mmCIF file of C-alpha atoms in Angstrom:
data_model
loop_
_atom_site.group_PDB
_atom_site.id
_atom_site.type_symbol
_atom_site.label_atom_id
_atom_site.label_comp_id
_atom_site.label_asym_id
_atom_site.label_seq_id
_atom_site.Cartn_x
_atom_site.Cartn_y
_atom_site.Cartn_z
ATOM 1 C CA UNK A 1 19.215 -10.339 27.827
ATOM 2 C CA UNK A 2 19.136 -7.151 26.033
ATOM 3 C CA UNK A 3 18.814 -4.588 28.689
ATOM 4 C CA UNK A 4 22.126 -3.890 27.841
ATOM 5 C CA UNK A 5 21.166 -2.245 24.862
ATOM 6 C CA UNK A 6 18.787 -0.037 26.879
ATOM 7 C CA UNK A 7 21.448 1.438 28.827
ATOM 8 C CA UNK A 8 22.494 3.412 25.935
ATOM 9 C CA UNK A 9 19.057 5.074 25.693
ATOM 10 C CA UNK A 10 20.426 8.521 27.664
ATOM 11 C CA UNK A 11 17.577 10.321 28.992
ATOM 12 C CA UNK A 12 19.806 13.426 28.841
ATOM 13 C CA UNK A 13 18.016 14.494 26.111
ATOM 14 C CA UNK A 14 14.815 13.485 26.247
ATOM 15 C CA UNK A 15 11.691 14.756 29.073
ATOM 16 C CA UNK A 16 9.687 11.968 29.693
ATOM 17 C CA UNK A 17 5.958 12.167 29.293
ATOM 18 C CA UNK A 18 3.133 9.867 30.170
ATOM 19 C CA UNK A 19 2.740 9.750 26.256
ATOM 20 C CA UNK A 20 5.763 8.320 25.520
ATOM 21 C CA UNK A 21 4.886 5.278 27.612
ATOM 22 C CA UNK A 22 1.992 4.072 25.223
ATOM 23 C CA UNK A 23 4.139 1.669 23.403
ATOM 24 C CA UNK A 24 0.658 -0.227 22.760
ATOM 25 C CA UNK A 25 -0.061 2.132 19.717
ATOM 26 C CA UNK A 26 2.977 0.349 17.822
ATOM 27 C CA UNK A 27 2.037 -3.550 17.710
ATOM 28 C CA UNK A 28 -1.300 -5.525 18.979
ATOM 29 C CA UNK A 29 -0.926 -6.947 22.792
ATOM 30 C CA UNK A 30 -0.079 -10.508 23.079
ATOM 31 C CA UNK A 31 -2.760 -12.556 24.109
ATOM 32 C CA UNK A 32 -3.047 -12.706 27.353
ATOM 33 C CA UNK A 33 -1.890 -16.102 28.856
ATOM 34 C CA UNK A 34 0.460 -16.532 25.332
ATOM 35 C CA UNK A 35 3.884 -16.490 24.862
ATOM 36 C CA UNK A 36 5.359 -13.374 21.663
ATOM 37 C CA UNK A 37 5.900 -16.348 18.808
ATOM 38 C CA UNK A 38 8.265 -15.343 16.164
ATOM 39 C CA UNK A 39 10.117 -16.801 13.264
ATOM 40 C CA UNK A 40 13.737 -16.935 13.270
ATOM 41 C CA UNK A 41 13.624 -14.221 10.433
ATOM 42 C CA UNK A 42 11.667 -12.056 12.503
ATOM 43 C CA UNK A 43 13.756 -12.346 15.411
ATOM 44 C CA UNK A 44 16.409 -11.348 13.263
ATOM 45 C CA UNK A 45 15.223 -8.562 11.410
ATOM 46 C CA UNK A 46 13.662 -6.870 14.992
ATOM 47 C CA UNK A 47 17.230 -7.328 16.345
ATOM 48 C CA UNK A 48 19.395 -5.791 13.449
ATOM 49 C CA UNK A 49 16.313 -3.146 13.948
ATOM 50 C CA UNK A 50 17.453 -2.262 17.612
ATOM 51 C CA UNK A 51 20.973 -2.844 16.598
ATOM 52 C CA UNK A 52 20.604 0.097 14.337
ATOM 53 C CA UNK A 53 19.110 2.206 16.237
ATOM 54 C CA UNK A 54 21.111 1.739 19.348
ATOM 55 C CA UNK A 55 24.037 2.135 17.430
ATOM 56 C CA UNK A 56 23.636 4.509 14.531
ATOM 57 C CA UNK A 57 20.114 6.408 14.479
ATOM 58 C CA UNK A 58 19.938 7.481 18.233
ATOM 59 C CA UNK A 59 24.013 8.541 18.441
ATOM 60 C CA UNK A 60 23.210 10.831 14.842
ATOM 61 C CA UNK A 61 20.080 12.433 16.649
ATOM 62 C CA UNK A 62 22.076 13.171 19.664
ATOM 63 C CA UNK A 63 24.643 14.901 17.852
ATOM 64 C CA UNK A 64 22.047 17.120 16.158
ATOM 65 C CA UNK A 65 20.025 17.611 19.219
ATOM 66 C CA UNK A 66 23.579 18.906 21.029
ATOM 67 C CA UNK A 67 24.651 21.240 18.357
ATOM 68 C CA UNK A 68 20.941 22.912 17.600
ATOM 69 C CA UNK A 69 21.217 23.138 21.361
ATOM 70 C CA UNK A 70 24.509 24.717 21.252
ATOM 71 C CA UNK A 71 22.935 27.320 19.461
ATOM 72 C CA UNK A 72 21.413 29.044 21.383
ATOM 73 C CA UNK A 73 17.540 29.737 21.505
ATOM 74 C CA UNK A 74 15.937 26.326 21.506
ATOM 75 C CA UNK A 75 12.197 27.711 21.323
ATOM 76 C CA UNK A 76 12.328 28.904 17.390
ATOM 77 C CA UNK A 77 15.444 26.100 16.672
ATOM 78 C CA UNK A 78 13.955 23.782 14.171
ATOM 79 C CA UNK A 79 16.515 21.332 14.167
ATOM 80 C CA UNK A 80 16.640 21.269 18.386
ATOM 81 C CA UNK A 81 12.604 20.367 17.998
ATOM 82 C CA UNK A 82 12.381 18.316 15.663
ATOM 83 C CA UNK A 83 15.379 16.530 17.030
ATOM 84 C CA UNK A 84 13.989 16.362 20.372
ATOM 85 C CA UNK A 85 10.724 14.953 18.782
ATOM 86 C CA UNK A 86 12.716 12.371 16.761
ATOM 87 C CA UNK A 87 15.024 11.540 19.646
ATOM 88 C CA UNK A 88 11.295 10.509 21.643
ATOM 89 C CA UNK A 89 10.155 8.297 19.082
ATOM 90 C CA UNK A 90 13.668 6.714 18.731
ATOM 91 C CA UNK A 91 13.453 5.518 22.306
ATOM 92 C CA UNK A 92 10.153 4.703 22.450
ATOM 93 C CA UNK A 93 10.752 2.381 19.469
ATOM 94 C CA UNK A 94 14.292 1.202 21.335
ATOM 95 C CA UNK A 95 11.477 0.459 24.390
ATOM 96 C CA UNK A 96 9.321 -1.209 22.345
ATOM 97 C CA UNK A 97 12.122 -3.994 20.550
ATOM 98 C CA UNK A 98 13.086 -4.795 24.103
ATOM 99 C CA UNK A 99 10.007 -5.661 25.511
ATOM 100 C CA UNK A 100 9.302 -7.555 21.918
ATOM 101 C CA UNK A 101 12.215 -9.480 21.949
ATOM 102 C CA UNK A 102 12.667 -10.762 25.589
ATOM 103 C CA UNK A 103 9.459 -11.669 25.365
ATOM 104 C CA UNK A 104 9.796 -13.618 22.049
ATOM 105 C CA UNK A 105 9.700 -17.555 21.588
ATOM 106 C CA UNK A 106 11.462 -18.339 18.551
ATOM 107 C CA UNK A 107 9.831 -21.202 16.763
ATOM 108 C CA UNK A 108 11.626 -22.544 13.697
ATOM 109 C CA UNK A 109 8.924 -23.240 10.739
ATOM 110 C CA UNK A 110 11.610 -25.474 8.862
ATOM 111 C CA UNK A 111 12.452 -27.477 11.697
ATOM 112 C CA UNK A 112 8.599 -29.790 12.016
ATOM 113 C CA UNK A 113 9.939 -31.967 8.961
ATOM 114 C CA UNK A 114 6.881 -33.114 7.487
ATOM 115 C CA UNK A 115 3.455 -32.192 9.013
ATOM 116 C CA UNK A 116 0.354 -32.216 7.406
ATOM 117 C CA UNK A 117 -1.694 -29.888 9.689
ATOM 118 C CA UNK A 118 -1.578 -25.819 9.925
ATOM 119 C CA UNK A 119 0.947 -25.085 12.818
ATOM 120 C CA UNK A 120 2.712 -21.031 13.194
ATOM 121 C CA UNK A 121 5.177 -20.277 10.842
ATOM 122 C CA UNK A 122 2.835 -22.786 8.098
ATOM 123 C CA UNK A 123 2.679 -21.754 4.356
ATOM 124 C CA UNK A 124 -0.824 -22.455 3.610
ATOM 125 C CA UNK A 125 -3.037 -21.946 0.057
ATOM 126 C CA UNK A 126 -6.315 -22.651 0.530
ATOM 127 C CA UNK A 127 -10.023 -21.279 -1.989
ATOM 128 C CA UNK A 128 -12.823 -19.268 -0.806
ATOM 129 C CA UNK A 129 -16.164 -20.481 -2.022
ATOM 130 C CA UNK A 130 -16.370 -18.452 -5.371
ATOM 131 C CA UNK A 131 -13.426 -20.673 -6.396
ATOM 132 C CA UNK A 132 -10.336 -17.889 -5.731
ATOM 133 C CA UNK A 133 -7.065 -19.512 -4.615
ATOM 134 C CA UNK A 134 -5.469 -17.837 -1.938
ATOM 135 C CA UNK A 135 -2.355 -18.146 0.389
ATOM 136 C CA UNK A 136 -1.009 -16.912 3.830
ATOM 137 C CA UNK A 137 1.770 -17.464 6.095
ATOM 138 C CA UNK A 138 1.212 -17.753 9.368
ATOM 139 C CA UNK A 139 4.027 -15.624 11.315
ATOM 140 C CA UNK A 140 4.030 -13.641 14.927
ATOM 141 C CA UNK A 141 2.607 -10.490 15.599
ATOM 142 C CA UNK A 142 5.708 -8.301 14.971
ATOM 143 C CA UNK A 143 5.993 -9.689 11.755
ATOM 144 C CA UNK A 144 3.003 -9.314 9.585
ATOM 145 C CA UNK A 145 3.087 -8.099 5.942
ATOM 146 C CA UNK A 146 -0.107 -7.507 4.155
ATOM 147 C CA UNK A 147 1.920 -7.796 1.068
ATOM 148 C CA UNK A 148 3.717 -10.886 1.261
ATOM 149 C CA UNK A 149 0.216 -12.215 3.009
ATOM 150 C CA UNK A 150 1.981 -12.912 6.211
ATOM 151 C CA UNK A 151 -0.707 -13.057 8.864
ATOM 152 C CA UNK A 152 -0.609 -13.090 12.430
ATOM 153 C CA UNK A 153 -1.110 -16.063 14.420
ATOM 154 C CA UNK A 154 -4.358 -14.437 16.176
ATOM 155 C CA UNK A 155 -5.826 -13.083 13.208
ATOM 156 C CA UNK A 156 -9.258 -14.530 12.420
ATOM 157 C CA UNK A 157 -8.004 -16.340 9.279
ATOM 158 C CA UNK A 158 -4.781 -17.948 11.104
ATOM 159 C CA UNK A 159 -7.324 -19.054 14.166
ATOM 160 C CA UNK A 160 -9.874 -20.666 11.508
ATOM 161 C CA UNK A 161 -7.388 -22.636 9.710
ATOM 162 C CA UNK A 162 -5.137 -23.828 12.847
ATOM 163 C CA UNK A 163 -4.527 -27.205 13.228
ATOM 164 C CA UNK A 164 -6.795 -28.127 10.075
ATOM 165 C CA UNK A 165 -5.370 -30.300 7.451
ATOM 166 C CA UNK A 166 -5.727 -30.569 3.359
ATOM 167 C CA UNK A 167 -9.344 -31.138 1.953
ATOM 168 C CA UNK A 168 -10.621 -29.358 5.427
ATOM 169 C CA UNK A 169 -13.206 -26.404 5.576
ATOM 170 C CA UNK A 170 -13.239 -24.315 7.945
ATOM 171 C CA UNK A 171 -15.158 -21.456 8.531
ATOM 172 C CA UNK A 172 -14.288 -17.596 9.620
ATOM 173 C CA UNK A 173 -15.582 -14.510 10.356
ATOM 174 C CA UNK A 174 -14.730 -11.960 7.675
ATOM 175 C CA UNK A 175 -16.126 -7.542 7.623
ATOM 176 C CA UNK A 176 -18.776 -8.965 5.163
ATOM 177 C CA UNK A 177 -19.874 -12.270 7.305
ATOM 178 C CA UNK A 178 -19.074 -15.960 7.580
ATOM 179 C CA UNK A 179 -16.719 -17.773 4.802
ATOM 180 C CA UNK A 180 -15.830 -21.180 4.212
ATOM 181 C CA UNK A 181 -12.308 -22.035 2.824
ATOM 182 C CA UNK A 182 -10.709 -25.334 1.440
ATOM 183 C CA UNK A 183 -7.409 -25.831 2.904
ATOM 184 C CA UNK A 184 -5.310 -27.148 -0.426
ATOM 185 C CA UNK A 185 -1.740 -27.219 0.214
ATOM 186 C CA UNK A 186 0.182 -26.974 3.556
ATOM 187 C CA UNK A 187 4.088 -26.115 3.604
ATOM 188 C CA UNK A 188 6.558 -25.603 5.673
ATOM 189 C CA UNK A 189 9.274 -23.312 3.432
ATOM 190 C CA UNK A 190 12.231 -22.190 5.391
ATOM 191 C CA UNK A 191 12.713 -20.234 8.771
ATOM 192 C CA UNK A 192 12.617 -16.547 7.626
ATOM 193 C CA UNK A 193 9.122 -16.197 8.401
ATOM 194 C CA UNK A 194 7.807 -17.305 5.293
ATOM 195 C CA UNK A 195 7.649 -19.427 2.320
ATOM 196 C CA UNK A 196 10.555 -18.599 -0.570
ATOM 197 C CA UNK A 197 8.491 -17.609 -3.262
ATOM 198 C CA UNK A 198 6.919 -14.999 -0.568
#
């Protein structure tokens, strides 16, 4: 579906290395067995992210790379290396979407109506034992945002509160040891990966 998009990547530019390959540095692996859940903002946002970059960012590095290579010596030509270098990390980021996104399941937060247990894409506040009141969203992997507490669906917190309900306590393993939470409220907001006051 968008291989397409990858057949503007021109490896004219660009030597290869074994390097370039480890697209694992950029995101956690998917659970093995599991399928890449995302929220239909996420989707979104990764898209226009390719979109951008297949369109606008790689074409403007291309021109640069051509005319610092037009110059003549490339081995002192700043703008040739660091294009070159930028050009790399463009694709491998172009490499990375695609894999992301064909891979993706979109799952639509808004659309479970009313549900009273933690499911992905769930808004949920919950207090630690000293009495703090906390919330996270649960949202995919390629979507978390440590300051709009959106947590990933296999993060310890999001596995320990799964499928629990209000007035539950569950337990989870946090750096400092074992915690026990009170689920409080459960929502389900809207389908942009997150609750609206997020």
């Amino acid at each position: 579906m968008l291989r397409w998009m990858v057949g503007f990547v021109s490896k004219a530019f660009v030597k290869e290395s074994s390097e370039d390959d480890d697209d694992a540095l950029e995101a956690p692996p998917i659970p093995a067995g599991s399928k890449n859940y995302m929220t239909p903002g996420g989707y979104r946002r990764l898209r226009a992210e390719l979109g951008h970059l297949v369109t606008t960012a790689r074409p403007e590095v291309v021109r640069t790379v051509s005319w610092a290579a037009s110059n003549g010596d490339r081995s002192e030509n700043g703008d040739y290396i660091y294009g070159k270098k930028r050009l790399r990390e463009i694709d491998r980021r172009i490499r990375f979407l695609t894999k992301r996104l064909e891979l993706a399941e979109v799952v639509d937060p808004a659309r479970r109506g009313v549900v009273d247990q933690v499911f992905f894409g769930a808004t949920v506040a919950y207090a630690t034992t000293d009495g703090a009141r906390n919330e996270v969203t649960i949202v995919g992997i390629d979507e978390v945002d440590p300051k709009r507490r959106w947590v990933s669906w296999v993060s310890p917190i999001a596995r320990a509160i799964l499928k629990s309900r209000e007035g539950d306590s569950v337990q989870f393993q946090t750096p400092s040891g074992p915690e026990t939470i009170e689920i409080l409220e459960i929502r389900y907001d809207n389908s942009d990966g997150g609750s609206s006051g997020a």
